[in-house]
Amino acid sequence: MKLLKSTASLGGEILGIDLSQKLNQEQIKFLNQCWDERLVLVFKKQDLDDNKLINFSKNFGELDPPGPNPYGIKFLPEFPEINVISNVKNKEGTPIGNLGDGEAVWHADMTYQEIPPKAGILYALEVPENQGNTHFANMTLAYDELPYRLKEKIDGKILIHDSAHNSAGMLRKAYSEVNNPSETPGARHPIIITDKNTKKKLLFLGRRPHAYIIGMEIDESENLLDQIWKHATQEKFTWTQKWKKGDLLMWKNLNVLHKRDAFDPNTRRIMHRTQLKGEMKISA
């Protein structure tokens, strides 16, 4: 087993491992070290059923149930720990998964919670060729290279993370639209946080739509967030996953942003996803 680093500022492929087999402590330690360093890891040509996906995921923490979806249903009642990400519909015309085929904008998952999930794990069952790529951005490096004047402005500031919409911009069940960002429902988190393992500072942005920096005028908050997001999502901070069937990807949810490209609605994309429960409330 070895790590093949990408040429980008994050991301790496783990070679020489079969994730359908039980991992030993030495393997888990190695993977955690690689994960801390590269933030996103990919394992190619894996063959997992849902039980094996769950068993692999549990090596890295307690599993968190999926967040609410716009349909208000459970996609896999027999595996409540797994979320289905798909554009496919069943014979009755009901979606078998979440997020459809549209673009999912830059975001971190479920940061509207007081204790957001610490990581996501996504396994490709069916994917359209050369479509629906997933992009990741390194928030540690983005903070390191943030201009000093912007660091000063956000130092000690708290950001509201919207709980009403999913990453495709769809309004969640039981929520209504709010036009004033300062009235956005959701958790309040420091905009600069520190990784508990590496002790490095990073930007913690959640999602751009409906976000608000507490204590600022609306226009001031909007302008400052626009500047920070433009900086944080520059290509030099990013790495792209071009999906193939059997790819498994794991990412540090608090340390990166990610987004997904739209893809042809006439193709099929089915991904099964687990997430790891956060371990503590977010702090600076």
Backbone as a ProteinNet text record, in pm:
[ID]
protein_1_A
[PRIMARY]
MKLLKSTASLGGEILGIDLSQKLNQEQIKFLNQCWDERLVLVFKKQDLDDNKLINFSKNFGELDPPGPNPYGIKFLPEFPEINVISNVKNKEGTPIGNLGDGEAVWHADMTYQEIPPKAGILYALEVPENQGNTHFANMTLAYDELPYRLKEKIDGKILIHDSAHNSAGMLRKAYSEVNNPSETPGARHPIIITDKNTKKKLLFLGRRPHAYIIGMEIDESENLLDQIWKHATQEKFTWTQKWKKGDLLMWKNLNVLHKRDAFDPNTRRIMHRTQLKGEMKISA
[TERTIARY]
83.4	0	87.4	54.8	130	42.5	87.5	18	81.1	-2.5	40.1	-21	61.9	11.7	-26.4	-133	-166.5	-66.8	-67	20.1	-44.7	-167.6	-239.4	-207.5	-272.8	-244.3	-311.1	-386.8	-451.3	-484.7	-529.1	-569.6	-456.8	-492.4	-395.8	-466.7	-404.3	-459.5	-385.7	-461.5	-402.2	-398.1	-278.1	-256.1	-234.1	-271	-236	-321.6	-451.6	-539.4	-676.7	-735.7	-870.4	-960.8	-1049.5	-1131.5	-1243.2	-1263.6	-1364.9	-1314.6	-1183.4	-1123	-1109.1	-1110.9	-1095.7	-957.7	-952.7	-826	-765.9	-632	-565.7	-527.8	-483	-454.6	-340.9	-244.1	-132.6	-182	-272.2	-329.1	-412.3	-493.1	-577.5	-491.5	-384.8	-293.7	-231.1	-186	-126.1	-226.9	-350	-452.2	-486.3	-493.1	-520.3	-407.8	-283.8	-170.5	-177.9	-208	-222	-338.1	-445.7	-565.6	-539.2	-468.3	-432.3	-347.1	-259.9	-169.9	-239.4	-323.3	-377.3	-524.5	-595.4	-733.6	-838.3	-802.8	-892.3	-814	-870.7	-807.1	-902.8	-848.1	-928	-869.6	-959.6	-924.9	-996.9	-924.1	-984.5	-1009.4	-1104.9	-1136.8	-1171.1	-1255.8	-1303.3	-1435.6	-1465.3	-1588.3	-1654	-1750.3	-1810.2	-1961.6	-2019.8	-2163.3	-2186.4	-2313.2	-2342.7	-2288.4	-2292.7	-2236.6	-2086.7	-2016	-1871.1	-1836.9	-1920	-1900.2	-1914	-2014.7	-2034.8	-1918.6	-1876.3	-1766.8	-1637.6	-1607.3	-1488.1	-1498.4	-1612.2	-1630	-1610.2	-1654.3	-1646.5	-1503.3	-1407	-1267	-1220.9	-1295.8	-1248.4	-1337.3	-1437.6	-1521.7	-1663.7	-1743.8	-1885.4	-1961.1	-2054.2	-2130.2	-2244	-2269.3	-2373.9	-2484.3	-2611.6	-2717.1	-2717.9	-2770	-2776.3	-2859.7	-2830.2	-2911.2	-3046.8	-3140.7	-3273.1	-3264.1	-3351.7	-3356.8	-3490	-3500.4	-3623.1	-3746.4	-3727.3	-3840.4	-3896.6	-3820.8	-3867.4	-3879.2	-3796.3	-3802.5	-3664.3	-3663.7	-3537.4	-3512.4	-3396.9	-3368.5	-3333.5	-3265	-3227.5	-3268.5	-3396.6	-3442.3	-3364.6	-3315.2	-3240.9	-3098.8	-3050.8	-2918.1	-2930.3	-2984	-3009.4	-2883	-2765.2	-2639.5	-2596	-2658.5	-2615.4	-2711.2	-2654	-2730.8	-2707.2	-2809.8	-2797.7	-2792.2	-2689.5	-2675.3	-2699.2	-2811.3	-2846.1	-2948.3	-2949.7	-3051.5	-3155.9	-3141.2	-3228.1	-3362.6	-3470.3	-3603.8	-3654.1	-3738.7	-3794.5	-3912.5	-3977.3	-4086.2	-4202.8	-4218.6	-4326.9	-4289.4	-4165.6	-4120	-4065.1	-4044.3	-3989.9	-3837.1	-3766.2	-3619.4	-3570.7	-3468	-3408.7	-3295.7	-3264.5	-3155.8	-3170.2	-3070	-3071	-2982.4	-3004.8	-2921.3	-2935.5	-3008.1	-3039.7	-2917.9	-2930.4	-2822.2	-2767.6	-2816.6	-2770.4	-2638.1	-2589.4	-2464.6	-2487	-2393.4	-2390.9	-2278.4	-2312.3	-2214.1	-2117	-2008.1	-1908.9	-1975	-1938.3	-1996.6	-1917.3	-1941.2	-1906	-2037.9	-2039	-2164.7	-2215.1	-2342.5	-2417.2	-2349.3	-2284.3	-2221.1	-2324	-2450.3	-2558.2	-2586.3	-2524.3	-2539	-2435.6	-2467.9	-2373.8	-2246.2	-2261.1	-2145.7	-2157.5	-2097.5	-2108.5	-2032	-2066.4	-1988.7	-1844	-1752.7	-1610.1	-1559.4	-1634	-1584.5	-1697.8	-1675.2	-1766.8	-1693.3	-1765	-1709.8	-1810.3	-1766.6	-1856.4	-1806.3	-1895.9	-1860.5	-1943.6	-1877.1	-1941.6	-1990.7	-2123.2	-2184	-2209.7	-2263.7	-2282.5	-2248	-2171.1	-2135.9	-2133	-2178.6	-2164.4	-2018.4	-1974.8	-1834.9	-1802.3	-1695.1	-1643.1	-1745.9	-1834.9	-1934.9	-1948.7	-2008	-2036.4	-1912.5	-1803.9	-1681.1	-1704.9	-1626.2	-1632.6	-1500.5	-1510.6	-1393.5	-1379.6	-1255.6	-1226.4	-1130.4	-1146.6	-1060.3	-1002.9	-873.4	-796.7	-811.3	-885	-912.6	-797.8	-704.2	-584.4	-494.3	-469.6	-386.4	-455.2	-587.4	-662.1	-645.8	-648.2	-626.3	-482.4	-386.2	-245.6	-218.9	-282	-255.6	-358.3	-448.8	-546.4	-475.6	-502.1	-437.8	-458.5	-356.5	-358.6	-478.7	-513.9	-627.3	-757.6	-773	-893.1	-886.8	-766.9	-752.1	-791.2	-747.7	-781.2	-931.5	-1000	-1143.1	-1225.5	-1177.9	-1257.6	-1207.5	-1098.7	-1043.7	-1146.8	-1181.7	-1277.8	-1423.4	-1450.6	-1588.3	-1661.6	-1794.6	-1882.5	-1971.2	-1985.2	-2061.4	-2186.4	-2300.5	-2422.6	-2418.7	-2446.2	-2448.1	-2592.9	-2640.1	-2780.3	-2823.5	-2934.4	-2988	-3108.3	-3154.5	-3280.1	-3264.5	-3143	-3124.2	-3016.8	-3028.4	-2921.3	-2818.4	-2716	-2605.1	-2641.9	-2758.9	-2808.5	-2900.8	-2914.1	-2997.1	-3143.8	-3180.1	-3320.3	-3362.3	-3481.2	-3533.2	-3572.1	-3522.1	-3554	-3697.2	-3749.5	-3886.4	-3902	-4016	-4052.6	-3982.7	-3904	-3841.2	-3910.2	-3897.9	-3946.6	-3831.3	-3844.6	-3738.6	-3726	-3601.7	-3571.9	-3487.9	-3529.7	-3459.9	-3346.7	-3356.3	-3253.8	-3150.7	-3023.8	-2923.4	-2903.1	-2924.9	-2904.2	-3010.1	-3118.2	-3224.9	-3218	-3108.7	-3092	-3090.1	-3168.8	-3161.8	-3036.2	-2981	-2863.6	-2762.7	-2661.3	-2559.2	-2470.6	-2409.2	-2311.8	-2173.8	-2077.7	-1943.2	-1837.4	-1720.7	-1608.9	-1571.7	-1535	-1498.3	-1352.9	-1274	-1138.1	-1133.9	-1096.8	-1088.4	-950	-923.2	-794	-815.1	-743.5	-752.1	-694.3	-768.7	-726.2	-604.9	-584.1	-470.6	-344.1	-355.3	-237.1	-209.2	-308	-298.6	-286.7	-321.4	-316	-449.1	-443.1	-564.1	-619.6	-752	-816.4	-944.8	-992.2	-1120.1	-1232.9	-1339.7	-1455.3	-1577.6	-1614.4	-1707.8	-1846.4	-1859.8	-1991.7	-2042.6	-2132.3	-2186.4	-2198.6	-2185.9	-2195.9	-2338.9	-2439.1	-2574.3	-2628.9	-2690.1	-2760.4	-2666.6	-2536.4	-2442.5	-2438.5	-2397.6	-2392.4	-2291.1	-2205.7	-2108.8	-2173.8	-2191.4	-2264.5	-2194.1	-2276.7	-2224.9	-2193.9	-2202.4	-2174.2	-2303.1	-2295	-2404.5	-2417.1	-2539	-2562.3	-2469	-2460.7	-2376.2	-2229.4	-2185.5	-2046	-2017.7	-2108.7	-2092.7	-2091.7	-2184.6	-2193.6	-2065.8	-2016	-1895.6	-1773.5	-1760.4	-1645.5	-1650.9	-1768.7	-1782.4	-1753.9	-1798.3	-1768.8	-1617.8	-1544.7	-1399.5	-1332.9	-1378.7	-1318.4	-1345.6	-1470.1	-1504.2	-1429.9	-1415.6	-1340.8	-1196.6	-1139	-1002.1	-994.9	-1086.6	-1075.6	-1098.4	-1166.4	-1199.1	-1115	-1001.4	-909.3	-859.5	-829.9	-788.5	-664.6	-574.7	-451.3	-475.6	-593.6	-627.1	-708	-733.6	-830.7	-770.8	-848.1	-817.1	-949	-948.3	-1071.2	-1070.2	-1180.5	-1203.9	-1286.7	-1230.1	-1300.5	-1345.2	-1472.9	-1525.3	-1521.5	-1489.1	-1503.6	-1579.7	-1652.3	-1720.1	-1618.7	-1653.6	-1564.3	-1472.4	-1475.4	-1396.4	-1461.7	-1379.1	-1424.6	-1341.4	-1409.1	-1342.3	-1376.7	-1277.3	-1303.4	-1238.6	-1312.2	-1261	-1289.7	-1202	-1216	-1316	-1435.2	-1543.3	-1515.8	-1444.3	-1418.8	-1303	-1222.6	-1097.7	-1103.8	-1208.7	-1218.3	-1359	-1368.8	-1496.3	-1502.8	-1623.3	-1636.2	-1758.5	-1756.2	-1870.6	-1876.9	-1992.2	-2010.3	-2058.5	-2004.8	-2052.1	-2187.3	-2267.5	-2390.7	-2355.3	-2452.6	-2429.4	-2558.9	-2548.8	-2661.2	-2771.2	-2893	-3001.1	-3044.4	-3003.4	-3039	-2940.8	-2836.8	-2743.4	-2778.9	-2715.7	-2741.8	-2618.6	-2642.9	-2535.4	-2589.2	-2529.1	-2571.9	-2448.7	-2451.2	-2342	-2400.2	-2329.4	-2368.3	-2268.1	-2321.6	-2239.9	-2260.6	-2151.5	-2157	-2089.8	-2116	-2045	-2011.1	-1902	-1852.6	-1897	-1948.3	-2001	-1890.5	-1923.7	-1829.8	-1801.6	-1684.5	-1642.2	-1657.5	-1670.4	-1682.4	-1739.2	-1787	-1837.5	-1722.1	-1750.2	-1647.9	-1597.9	-1465.1	-1407.6	-1294	-1258.4	-1151.9	-1016.2
-119.2	0	124.9	220.3	345.1	459.6	581.7	703.7	760.5	784.9	854.3	993.7	1094.4	1230.7	1289.3	1368	1441.5	1556	1616.4	1731.8	1860.5	1851.1	1967.9	1988.3	2086.2	2122	2029.1	1933	1832.8	1713	1604.9	1486.4	1386.8	1259.5	1152.7	1020.2	929.7	796.9	696.1	609.9	501	376.3	322.3	204.2	80.8	-35.2	-160.6	-198	-169.9	-207.5	-246.5	-349.9	-396	-359.7	-262.8	-211.6	-306.9	-414.4	-512	-602	-597.7	-678.1	-595.1	-662.4	-594.8	-529.9	-403.6	-332.6	-358.1	-365.6	-376.1	-236.9	-229	-99.7	-25.4	-97.8	-34.6	32	-34.5	23.8	147.8	139.5	252.3	372.4	347.4	455.2	521.5	440.7	494.3	579.2	530.3	604.5	736.1	735.2	859.3	961.5	915.4	1006.1	1066.9	982.7	1032.5	1130.8	1100.5	1184.1	1321.5	1325.8	1454.2	1538.1	1470.3	1541.7	1589.6	1502.6	1531.2	1572.7	1552.9	1597.8	1520.4	1474.2	1393.3	1272.6	1151.8	1029.2	954.5	893.5	812.8	672.2	573.7	432.7	384.2	336.7	299.9	148.6	115.5	-24.5	-107.7	-50.9	-122.8	-192.8	-298.6	-375.7	-395.1	-306.1	-303.6	-315.6	-395	-386.1	-287.2	-265	-162.6	-198.2	-326.5	-367.5	-339.2	-369.4	-347.4	-199.3	-117.7	27.1	79.7	32	73.2	26.9	-97.1	-150.2	-73	-41.1	38.3	175.7	240.1	375.5	381	277.4	275.4	269.1	241.1	244.2	384.6	486	623	707.9	646	718.6	665.6	726	688.8	745.2	666	711.4	803.6	900.7	1000.4	969.1	977.6	955.8	1069.3	1044.4	1150.4	1268.4	1385	1502.6	1491.6	1581.4	1576.2	1605.6	1543.2	1570	1635.1	1697.9	1770.2	1682.1	1549.3	1459.3	1403.7	1421.6	1376.1	1225.4	1150.1	1003.8	945.7	817.7	745.7	664.2	685.6	619.4	471.6	438	299.5	266.1	235.5	209.3	98.3	-0.9	-111.6	-72	41.1	92.8	242.4	276.6	418	503.2	439.3	515	564.2	512.8	543.8	642.3	744.1	836.4	799.1	809.5	781.9	914.9	932.3	1051.8	1007.3	1048.3	994	1082	1070.9	1135.3	1035.7	908.2	802.5	805	773.6	761.3	617.8	572.3	437.4	435.1	319.8	305.1	398.4	436.3	527.9	674.1	697.9	834.8	902.8	826.9	881.9	873.2	979.7	973.7	866.9	792.4	692.5	754.6	882.7	949.1	1099.9	1165.3	1309.6	1381.4	1509.6	1605.6	1601	1503.6	1507.5	1511.8	1587	1593.3	1734.2	1830	1967.6	1991.3	2112.1	2149	2160.9	2113.7	2138.7	2237.8	2355.3	2462.9	2432.9	2511.2	2493.1	2491.4	2393.7	2383.8	2284.5	2286.8	2177.8	2122.2	1995.1	1927.3	1954.8	1991.2	2000.1	2087.7	2194	2285.3	2372.1	2359.4	2428.9	2364.5	2249.1	2184.2	2239.2	2231	2275.4	2191.1	2062.3	1972.7	1908	1967.1	1912.2	1780.8	1698.5	1576	1608.8	1523.1	1551.4	1503.6	1414	1360.7	1299.4	1289.9	1221.9	1111.2	1003	890.2	856.9	859.4	845.3	734.5	642.2	524.8	523.1	507.4	515.4	378.7	365	242.6	252.1	366.7	395.8	542	570.6	710	731.1	848.1	880.2	911.6	874.5	893.2	1040.7	1085.5	1222.5	1330.2	1300.1	1398	1389.3	1493.6	1491.1	1485.9	1551.8	1554.7	1624.8	1588.7	1653.3	1725.6	1851.5	1935.9	1965.6	1972.9	1999.6	2118.1	2198.3	2314.3	2308.8	2334.1	2323.4	2451.8	2443.8	2563.3	2601.2	2510	2545.8	2635.7	2594.5	2674.5	2805.9	2801.9	2924.6	3025.8	2977.8	3070.2	3121.3	3032.7	3072.7	3185.8	3178.5	3275.7	3388.2	3392.9	3501.4	3633.5	3740.2	3869.3	3912.5	3974.7	4012.3	4099.7	4191.8	4283.2	4204.6	4093.5	4010.9	3925.7	3876.8	3802.7	3889.3	4015.5	4108.3	4127.6	4140.4	4168.2	4052	3929.3	3813.2	3752.4	3803.7	3749.7	3760.1	3648	3646.4	3656.3	3663.2	3680.1	3546.1	3555.3	3438.7	3443.6	3327	3316.9	3232.1	3278	3196.5	3101.1	2971.5	2867.7	2825.5	2843.8	2823	2676.8	2652.8	2517.1	2491.5	2592.9	2581	2517.4	2521.4	2473.4	2364.9	2273.4	2176.9	2233.9	2155.7	2207.4	2228.8	2178.1	2206.1	2327.9	2393.1	2512.4	2483.8	2357.5	2320	2346.1	2403.1	2430.9	2300.2	2280.3	2157.6	2160.6	2041.4	2025.6	2097.9	2167	2236.4	2371.1	2415.7	2548	2642.5	2772.9	2875.4	2968.2	3037.5	3126.5	3248.5	3289.8	3409.9	3502.2	3624.3	3717.9	3793.1	3810.9	3884.2	3785.3	3789.6	3691.9	3689.9	3804	3807.2	3727	3689.8	3609.9	3463.6	3426.8	3290.2	3191	3080.8	2977.6	2892.5	2847.5	2760.2	2792	2706.6	2721.2	2842.6	2889.3	2998.7	2940.8	2959.1	2904.8	3013	3001.9	3090.7	3073.1	3182.7	3175.5	3129.7	3138.8	3082.2	2979.3	2854.3	2748.6	2683	2592.5	2524.4	2374.1	2305.3	2159.6	2096.3	2003.9	1948.4	1856.3	1797.3	1707	1780.5	1869.5	1937.4	2071	2123.6	2254.7	2371.6	2346.6	2451.5	2526.3	2657.1	2736.2	2719	2733.3	2721.3	2801.9	2828.8	2895.8	2794.1	2832.5	2745.6	2820.9	2792.5	2878.2	2818.3	2686.2	2625.2	2639.8	2736.3	2765.7	2917	2962.8	3106.8	3159	3096	3152.2	3160.6	3273.9	3297.2	3308.3	3310.7	3324.5	3470.2	3488.1	3624.6	3627.7	3731.8	3752.4	3839.2	3782.3	3849.4	3979.5	4083.4	4212.7	4310.6	4266.5	4354.7	4401.6	4515.2	4555.4	4450.7	4433.3	4330.3	4348.8	4470.9	4497	4468.9	4504.7	4480.5	4330.9	4255	4110.2	4046.6	4086.7	4030.1	4056.4	4178.8	4215.4	4138.4	4127.7	4058.1	3908.1	3847.6	3705.8	3679.9	3771.1	3755.5	3753.6	3841.4	3846.4	3718.4	3671	3551.2	3427.8	3414.3	3299.4	3302.1	3419.7	3430.5	3384.7	3424.7	3384	3233.3	3181.4	3044	2938.5	2974.6	2875.2	2894.1	2961	2971.7	2833.1	2817.2	2687.7	2632.7	2720.4	2672.8	2602.4	2619.4	2552.2	2424	2385.7	2280.9	2155	2047.8	1918.7	1856.8	1785.7	1732	1579.6	1520.2	1376.4	1349.1	1275.1	1232.7	1088.3	1071.2	946.3	830.6	713.5	585.6	491.6	397.3	297.6	227.2	210.8	145.1	239	368.5	465.9	489.5	494.3	538.2	658.5	762.8	887.6	923.9	969.2	1016.9	1153.5	1244.9	1380.8	1435.2	1526.3	1593.4	1708.1	1689.1	1784.7	1924.5	1932.8	2063.4	2136.4	2064.9	2120.1	2157.9	2113.6	2140.6	2189.4	2256.4	2276.8	2178.3	2142.7	2061.5	2105	2074	2101.1	1993.1	1984	1884.5	1951.9	1907.2	1955	1891.6	1966.9	1910.3	1803.1	1716.9	1613.2	1584.2	1511.7	1482.2	1408	1464.9	1399.5	1265.7	1238.2	1111.1	998.8	1032.8	931.3	893.9	789	741.4	762.9	813.5	831.4	785.4	683.3	631	619.8	692.5	692	661.7	582.4	558.1	628.6	693.5	784.9	761	758.9	761.2	888.9	922.9	1036.2	1005.6	1067.3	1044.1	1156.9	1118	1214.1	1305.2	1433.6	1528.1	1493.3	1532.8	1493.2	1602.6	1727.6	1837.5	1960.3	2053.9	2179.9	2255.7	2322.5	2396.1	2514	2525.9	2638	2698.3	2820.6	2891.6	2827.9
0	0	0	-87.8	-88.9	-136.3	-108.3	-147.1	-273	-373.7	-494.4	-489.7	-458.4	-443	-578.4	-579.8	-701.1	-718	-834.7	-858.7	-808.8	-759.9	-708.6	-560.9	-499.4	-360.2	-259.7	-307.6	-221.6	-308.3	-243.4	-317.6	-335.9	-327.3	-350.2	-369.5	-444.1	-466.3	-379.5	-313.8	-236.7	-324.5	-342	-425.6	-338.9	-391.4	-325.3	-207.1	-214.8	-103.6	-157.2	-97.3	-129.8	-12.5	-33.9	75.3	117.1	40.2	80.5	192.9	217.6	323.7	452	564.8	693.8	702.8	744.4	758.3	895.6	901.3	1031.3	1081.2	1206	1267.9	1197.7	1146.6	1075.4	946.5	875.2	753.7	785.7	891.1	929.3	969.5	1044.4	1084.2	962.4	865.4	743	665.9	653.6	579.9	648.8	780.9	853.7	834.5	833.1	809.5	669.1	570.6	433.1	422.1	493.3	490.2	550.3	662.7	723.2	628.1	554	464	336.8	276.1	143.2	144	254.4	275.9	195.4	77.5	-6.3	-56.3	-37.4	-85.2	-177.3	-284.6	-375.8	-384.2	-387.3	-402.1	-527.6	-626.2	-754	-764.6	-853	-886.3	-762.5	-677.4	-559.7	-590.2	-515.5	-534.1	-398.3	-367.2	-233.6	-241.4	-152.1	-131.1	-16.8	18.5	118.8	256.5	292.2	421.1	428	318.6	317	315.3	248.4	251.9	394.9	465.5	604.6	692.3	676	756.8	733.5	607.1	578.5	645.2	630.7	683.1	834.4	905	1051.3	1103.4	1015.8	1059.2	1097.5	1054.8	1070.4	1160.7	1222.4	1315.3	1317.5	1402.5	1413.4	1294.4	1240.7	1124	1166	1080	1097.2	997.3	1034.9	934.9	833	712.4	611.2	658.4	602.8	630.4	562.2	594.5	531.9	382.7	305.2	161.3	125.6	7.8	-27.4	-40.4	-51.5	-72.8	57.8	166.9	296.9	309.8	232.6	236.7	267.1	307.1	323.9	197.2	135.5	9	27.1	137.1	165.1	308.8	332.4	469.8	539.5	461.1	521.4	559.9	505.3	539.2	571.2	688.1	719.9	728.4	737.7	743.8	605.1	499.6	363.2	297.6	234	151.2	5.5	-75.5	-219	-293.1	-374.5	-457.8	-601.2	-660.2	-791.2	-862.4	-994.6	-1078.2	-1127.3	-1090.7	-1141.3	-1068.5	-1144.4	-1085.5	-1102.9	-1009.5	-1019.9	-1117.2	-1130.4	-1226.4	-1198.7	-1072.2	-1034.7	-1056.9	-1098.6	-1121.8	-998.4	-890.8	-767	-768.9	-731.8	-729	-631.9	-672.9	-583	-500.7	-528.2	-458.1	-460.6	-408.8	-386.7	-488.9	-508.1	-582.8	-734.8	-791.9	-933.1	-1023.7	-1135.9	-1234.6	-1252.5	-1174.2	-1187.1	-1115.2	-1128.4	-1061.1	-911.3	-833.5	-689.4	-663.8	-613.7	-599.1	-485.8	-478.6	-373	-236	-154	-19.7	64.3	194.7	285	336.8	376.1	406.7	548.1	555	681.3	786.1	740.9	835.8	907.9	869.4	940.6	1075.9	1103.1	1233.6	1331.3	1460.4	1563.2	1560.1	1532.4	1517.3	1379.2	1277.2	1141.9	1128.7	1027.9	1004.2	972.8	1017.9	997.8	862.6	797.6	669.8	590.2	457.7	368.1	294.2	263.6	188.2	78.3	-47.2	-161.7	-253.7	-287.8	-368.1	-495.8	-610	-741.2	-788	-802.4	-855	-1005.5	-1048.4	-1190.6	-1213	-1318.5	-1348.4	-1499.8	-1546	-1687.7	-1719.9	-1837.5	-1873.2	-1892.8	-1826.9	-1842.1	-1808.4	-1714.4	-1669.7	-1517.7	-1459.7	-1316.7	-1230.1	-1275.6	-1196.1	-1062.7	-961.7	-830.8	-805.5	-763.9	-742	-592.7	-546.4	-405.8	-394.9	-290	-267.3	-126.6	-115.6	8.1	89.9	201.8	281.3	374.7	398.5	475	391.1	269.3	179.5	144.5	127.3	98.3	211.4	337.1	449.3	449.4	429.2	430.6	331.6	215.2	109.4	103.2	200.7	205.8	235.4	159.1	186.7	331.3	388.2	529.6	563.2	473.2	500.6	517.9	445.1	460.1	586.2	618.7	743.7	863	859.3	968.6	981.8	868.4	870	923.9	903	947.2	1077.5	1130.3	1254.6	1367	1426.8	1537.4	1495.8	1368.3	1320.2	1313.2	1327.9	1326.4	1201.9	1137.4	1013.2	1035.3	980.8	983	864.8	891.7	788.9	764.1	642.7	606.5	617.9	687.2	701.5	610.9	539.1	464.4	326.6	269.1	132.5	127.3	29.1	8	-89.5	-122.4	-202.4	-348.7	-390.6	-524.8	-524.5	-407.3	-396.4	-374.1	-354.1	-334.4	-189.5	-172.4	-38.5	28.6	150.4	223.6	274.5	295.8	345	478.6	497.3	621.3	639.1	538.8	545.3	448.2	475	382.3	346.7	234	188.2	280.2	304.2	382.1	294.8	277.9	188.9	256.4	386.7	461.2	516.6	468.2	514	665.3	732	877	952.4	882.5	943.3	899.8	834.5	785.7	901.6	893.4	997.7	981.1	1091.7	1085.4	1193.8	1204	1308.1	1284.1	1392	1388.1	1418	1325.3	1341.9	1315.8	1381.2	1348	1200.7	1135.4	994.1	976.4	1086	1088.2	1199.2	1165.4	1265.2	1258.8	1354.6	1361.3	1356.2	1267.7	1258	1384.6	1444.8	1573.6	1560.4	1441.1	1421.1	1380.7	1284.1	1229.3	1296	1369.2	1436.9	1336.9	1211.3	1109.5	1102.8	1077.3	1061.3	920.2	910.1	779.7	775.3	654	634.9	648.6	718.3	735.5	682.7	557.2	484.5	464.4	467.1	448.6	306.6	285.1	151.8	136.3	13.7	-9.5	-3.8	-69.9	-66.1	75.9	107.9	234.5	355.9	334.2	446.3	492.8	619.4	675.7	789.9	789.3	897.3	1004.4	1121.5	1229.6	1270	1287.8	1333.5	1222.2	1098.2	985.6	919.5	849.9	763.9	652.7	603.3	501.5	381.9	330.4	213.3	242.5	362.8	401	407.8	468.5	477.6	339.1	255	120.3	41.6	48	-26.8	22.4	154.5	212.2	179.4	189.7	157.1	8.8	-76.2	-219.3	-243.5	-177.1	-192.8	-142.4	-26.7	32	-54.5	-101.5	-184.6	-317.8	-375.5	-501.8	-481	-367.5	-335	-308.3	-226.5	-176.3	-283.6	-390.4	-493.7	-620	-606.8	-719.9	-759.6	-887.6	-940.4	-869.2	-825.2	-762.1	-629	-570.7	-445.5	-467.8	-593.6	-620.9	-683.9	-674.1	-737	-781	-893.8	-952	-955.6	-910.3	-920.1	-1045.5	-1141.2	-1261.9	-1240.6	-1217.5	-1165.3	-1264.5	-1210.7	-1278.5	-1183.9	-1240.7	-1158	-1068.3	-940.8	-845.8	-770.6	-802.9	-726.7	-591.1	-487.4	-355.5	-315.3	-271.6	-236.3	-92.7	-16.5	119.3	138.1	200.3	216.2	355.1	397.8	527.4	511.3	561.9	537.8	592.3	704	764.5	697.9	620.1	566.3	419.7	351.7	208.2	173.4	60.9	-6.7	-121.8	-164.5	-284.5	-364.2	-493.3	-580	-687.5	-753.3	-858.4	-985.6	-1099.6	-1228.7	-1262.3	-1337.5	-1392.1	-1495.7	-1526.7	-1627.4	-1702.5	-1812.2	-1900.7	-1824.2	-1818	-1743.4	-1802.5	-1925.5	-1988.3	-1953.8	-1877.5	-1829.5	-1685.3	-1635.8	-1499.7	-1412.4	-1293.1	-1194.7	-1059.8	-1002.3	-871.5	-782.1	-672.1	-575.6	-436.9	-359.9	-220.7	-129.6	-29	51.6	200.6	273.7	419.7	468.6	592	650.5	795.6	841.7	976.7	1068.2	1182.7	1279.7	1331.4	1345.1	1404.6	1549.5	1596.8	1731.2	1834.5	1790	1884.8	1814.8	1895.2	1839.8	1775.3	1663.3	1590.8	1675.3	1683.8	1759.1	1679.6	1714.3	1641.6	1668.4
[MASK]
++++++++++++++++++++++++++++++++++++++++++++++++++++++++++++++++++++++++++++++++++++++++++++++++++++++++++++++++++++++++++++++++++++++++++++++++++++++++++++++++++++++++++++++++++++++++++++++++++++++++++++++++++++++++++++++++++++++++++++++++++++++++++++++++++++++++++++++++++++++++++++

